PDB file of C-alpha atoms in Angstrom:
ATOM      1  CA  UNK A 169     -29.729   3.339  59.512  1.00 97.00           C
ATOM      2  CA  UNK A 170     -27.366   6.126  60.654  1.00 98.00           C
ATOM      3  CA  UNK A 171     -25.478   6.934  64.060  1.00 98.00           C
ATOM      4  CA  UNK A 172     -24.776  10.190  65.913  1.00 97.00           C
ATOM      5  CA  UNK A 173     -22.468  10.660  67.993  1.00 98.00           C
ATOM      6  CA  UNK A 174     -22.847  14.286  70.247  1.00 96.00           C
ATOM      7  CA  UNK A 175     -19.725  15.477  72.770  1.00 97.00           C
ATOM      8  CA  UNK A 176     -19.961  18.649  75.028  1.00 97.00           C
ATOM      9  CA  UNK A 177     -16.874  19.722  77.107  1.00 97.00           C
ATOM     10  CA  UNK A 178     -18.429  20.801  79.888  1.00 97.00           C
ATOM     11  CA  UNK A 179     -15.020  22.984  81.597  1.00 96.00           C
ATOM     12  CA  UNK A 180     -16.204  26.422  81.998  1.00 94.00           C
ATOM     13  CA  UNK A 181     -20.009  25.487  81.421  1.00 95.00           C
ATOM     14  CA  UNK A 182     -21.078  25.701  85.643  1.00 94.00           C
ATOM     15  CA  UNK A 183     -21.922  22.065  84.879  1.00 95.00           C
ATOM     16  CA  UNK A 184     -20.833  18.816  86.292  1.00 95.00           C
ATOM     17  CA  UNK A 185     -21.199  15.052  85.054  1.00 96.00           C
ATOM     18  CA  UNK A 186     -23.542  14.741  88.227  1.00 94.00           C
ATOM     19  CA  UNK A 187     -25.676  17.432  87.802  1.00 94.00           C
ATOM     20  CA  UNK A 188     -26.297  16.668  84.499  1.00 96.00           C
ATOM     21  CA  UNK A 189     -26.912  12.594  85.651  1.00 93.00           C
ATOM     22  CA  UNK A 190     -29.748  14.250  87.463  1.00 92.00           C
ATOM     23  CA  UNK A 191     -30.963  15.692  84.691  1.00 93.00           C
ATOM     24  CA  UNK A 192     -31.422  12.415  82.780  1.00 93.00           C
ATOM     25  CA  UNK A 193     -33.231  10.913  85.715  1.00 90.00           C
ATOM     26  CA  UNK A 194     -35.456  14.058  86.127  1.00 92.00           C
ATOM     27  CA  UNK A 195     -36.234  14.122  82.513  1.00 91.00           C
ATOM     28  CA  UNK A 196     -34.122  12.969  79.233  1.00 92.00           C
ATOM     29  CA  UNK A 197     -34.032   9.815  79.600  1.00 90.00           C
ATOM     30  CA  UNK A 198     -38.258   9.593  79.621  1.00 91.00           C
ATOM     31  CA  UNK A 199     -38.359  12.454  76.938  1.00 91.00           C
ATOM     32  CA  UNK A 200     -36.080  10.389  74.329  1.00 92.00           C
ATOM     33  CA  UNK A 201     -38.487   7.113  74.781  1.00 90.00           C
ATOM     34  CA  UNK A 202     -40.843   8.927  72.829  1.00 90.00           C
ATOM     35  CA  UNK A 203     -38.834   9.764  69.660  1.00 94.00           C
ATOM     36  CA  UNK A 204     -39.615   8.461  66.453  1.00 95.00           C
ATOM     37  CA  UNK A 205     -37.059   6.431  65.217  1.00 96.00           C
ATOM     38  CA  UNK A 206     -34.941   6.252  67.373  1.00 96.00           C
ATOM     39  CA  UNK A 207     -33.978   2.529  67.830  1.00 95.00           C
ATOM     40  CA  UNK A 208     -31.105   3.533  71.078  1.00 95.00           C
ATOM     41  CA  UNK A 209     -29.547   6.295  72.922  1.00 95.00           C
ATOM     42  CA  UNK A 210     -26.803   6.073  75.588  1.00 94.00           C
ATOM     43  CA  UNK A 211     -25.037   8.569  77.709  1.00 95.00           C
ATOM     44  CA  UNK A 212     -21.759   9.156  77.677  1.00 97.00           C
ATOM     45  CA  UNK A 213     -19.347  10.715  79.767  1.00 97.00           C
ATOM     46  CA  UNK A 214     -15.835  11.302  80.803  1.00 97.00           C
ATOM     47  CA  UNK A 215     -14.660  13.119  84.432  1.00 95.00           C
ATOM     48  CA  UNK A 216     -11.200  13.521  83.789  1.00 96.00           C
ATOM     49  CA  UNK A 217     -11.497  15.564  80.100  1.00 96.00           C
ATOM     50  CA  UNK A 218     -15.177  16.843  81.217  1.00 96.00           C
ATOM     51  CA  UNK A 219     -16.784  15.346  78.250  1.00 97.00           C
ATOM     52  CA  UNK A 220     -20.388  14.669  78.325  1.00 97.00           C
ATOM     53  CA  UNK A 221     -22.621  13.446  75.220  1.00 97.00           C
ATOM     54  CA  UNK A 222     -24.225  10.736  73.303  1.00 97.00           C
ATOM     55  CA  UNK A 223     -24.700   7.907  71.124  1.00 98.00           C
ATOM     56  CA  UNK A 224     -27.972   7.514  68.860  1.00 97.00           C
ATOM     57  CA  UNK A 225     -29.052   4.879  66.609  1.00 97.00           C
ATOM     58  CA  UNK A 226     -31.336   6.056  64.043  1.00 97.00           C
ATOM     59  CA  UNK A 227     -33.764   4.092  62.227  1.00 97.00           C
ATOM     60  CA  UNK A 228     -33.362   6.270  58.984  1.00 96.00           C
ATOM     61  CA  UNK A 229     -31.921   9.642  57.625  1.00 96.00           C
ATOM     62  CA  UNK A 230     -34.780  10.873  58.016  1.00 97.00           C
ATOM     63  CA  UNK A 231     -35.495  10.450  61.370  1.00 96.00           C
ATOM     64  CA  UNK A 232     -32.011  11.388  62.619  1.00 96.00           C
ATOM     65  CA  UNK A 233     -32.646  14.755  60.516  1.00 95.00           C
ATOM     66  CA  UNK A 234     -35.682  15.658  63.003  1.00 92.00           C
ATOM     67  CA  UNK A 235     -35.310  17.942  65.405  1.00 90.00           C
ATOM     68  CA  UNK A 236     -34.755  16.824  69.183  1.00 87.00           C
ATOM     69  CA  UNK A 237     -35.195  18.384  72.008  1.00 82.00           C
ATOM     70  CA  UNK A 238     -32.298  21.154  73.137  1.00 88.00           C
ATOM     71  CA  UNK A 239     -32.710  21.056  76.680  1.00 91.00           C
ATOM     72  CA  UNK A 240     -29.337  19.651  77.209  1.00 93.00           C
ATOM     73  CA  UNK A 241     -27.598  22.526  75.387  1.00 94.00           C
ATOM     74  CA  UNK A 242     -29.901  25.213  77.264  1.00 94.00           C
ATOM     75  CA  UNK A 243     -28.424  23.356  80.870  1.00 94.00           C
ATOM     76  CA  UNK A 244     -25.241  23.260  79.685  1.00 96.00           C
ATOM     77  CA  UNK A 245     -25.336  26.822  78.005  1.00 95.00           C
ATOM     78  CA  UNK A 246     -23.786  26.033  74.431  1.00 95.00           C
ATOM     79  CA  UNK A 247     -24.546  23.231  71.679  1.00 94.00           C
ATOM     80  CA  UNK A 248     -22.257  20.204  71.690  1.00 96.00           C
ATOM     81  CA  UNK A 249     -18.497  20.869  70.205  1.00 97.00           C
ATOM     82  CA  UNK A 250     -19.019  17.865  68.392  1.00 96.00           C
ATOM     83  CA  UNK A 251     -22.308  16.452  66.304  1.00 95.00           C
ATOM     84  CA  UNK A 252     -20.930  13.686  63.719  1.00 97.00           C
ATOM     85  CA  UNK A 253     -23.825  11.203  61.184  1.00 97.00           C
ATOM     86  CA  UNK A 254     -22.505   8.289  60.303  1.00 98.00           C
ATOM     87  CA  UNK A 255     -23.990   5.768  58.254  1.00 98.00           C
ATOM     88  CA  UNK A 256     -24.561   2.297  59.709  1.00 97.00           C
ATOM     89  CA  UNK A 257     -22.950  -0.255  57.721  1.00 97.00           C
ATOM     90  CA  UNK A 258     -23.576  -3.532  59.900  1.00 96.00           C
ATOM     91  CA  UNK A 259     -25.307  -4.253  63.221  1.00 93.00           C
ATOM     92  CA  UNK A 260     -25.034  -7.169  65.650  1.00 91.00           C
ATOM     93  CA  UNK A 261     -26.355  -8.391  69.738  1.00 87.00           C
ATOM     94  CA  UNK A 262     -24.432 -10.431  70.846  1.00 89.00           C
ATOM     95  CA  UNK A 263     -24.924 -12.961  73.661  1.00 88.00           C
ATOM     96  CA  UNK A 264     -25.977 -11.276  76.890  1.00 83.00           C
ATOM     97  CA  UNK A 265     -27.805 -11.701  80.633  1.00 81.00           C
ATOM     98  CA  UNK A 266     -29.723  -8.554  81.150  1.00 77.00           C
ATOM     99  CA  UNK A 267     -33.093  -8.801  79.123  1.00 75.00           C
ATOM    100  CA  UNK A 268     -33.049  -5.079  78.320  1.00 81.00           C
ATOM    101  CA  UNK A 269     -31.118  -1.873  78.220  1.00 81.00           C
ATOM    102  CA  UNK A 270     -33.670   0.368  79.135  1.00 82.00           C
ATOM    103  CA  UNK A 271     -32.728   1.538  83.210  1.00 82.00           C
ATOM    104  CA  UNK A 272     -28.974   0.926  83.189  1.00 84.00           C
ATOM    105  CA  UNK A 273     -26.424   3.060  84.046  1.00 87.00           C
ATOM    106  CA  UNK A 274     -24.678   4.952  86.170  1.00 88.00           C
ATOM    107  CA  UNK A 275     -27.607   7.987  86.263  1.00 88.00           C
ATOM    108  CA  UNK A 276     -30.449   5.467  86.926  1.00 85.00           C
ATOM    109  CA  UNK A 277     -28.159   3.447  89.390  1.00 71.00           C
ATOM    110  CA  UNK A 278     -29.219   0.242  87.825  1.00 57.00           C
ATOM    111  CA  UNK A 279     -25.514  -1.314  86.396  1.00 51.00           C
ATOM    112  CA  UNK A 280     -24.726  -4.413  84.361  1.00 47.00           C
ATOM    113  CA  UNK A 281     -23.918  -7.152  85.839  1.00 52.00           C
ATOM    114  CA  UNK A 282     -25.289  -6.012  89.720  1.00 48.00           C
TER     115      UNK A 282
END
């Protein structure tokens, strides 16, 4: 297995953590359910540096080498500052309440825990 992790900084860009929570409801969140290999994604983001990006967990090297789709970099209007592999040396769930991850978050208004 392998993880990404992806960072813009968005200062300068014309972009906002907002607009860009829009875009994942209008379409990346729906486009990324269709990768292969791709066991989990989650958005990330910070307001006070301006940081937006992502987390992916990748079934295999090869299917974190494949190409995804750029539209992210084409709103924002440069690639990320930061796109780090890792290799995944353990994995765990632990004990939860929500049945699935799929709809949460801040962008699809749909939080843990309410």
């Amino acid at each position: 297995m392998k993880a990404a992790v992806v960072w813009w900084d968005l200062a300068g860009s014309g972009r906002s953590i907002e607009s860009l929570r829009d875009f994942l409801r209008d379409e990346a969140v729906d486009r990324f359910a269709g990768i292969e290999g791709l066991r989990l994604k989650f958005w990330i983001s910070d307001p006070q540096t301006e940081r937006w990006g992502a987390v992916l967990l990748w079934e295999s090297a090869e299917a974190a080498a494949a190409p995804l789709p750029a539209r992210a970099a084409e709103l924002i209007g440069r690639p990320p500052v930061q796109r780090t592999l890792f290799d995944v040396e353990a994995t765990v769930e632990g004990l939860y309440s929500v049945p699935g991850l799929s709809g949460l978050g801040l962008a699809l208004e749909r939080q843990l825990g309410g």
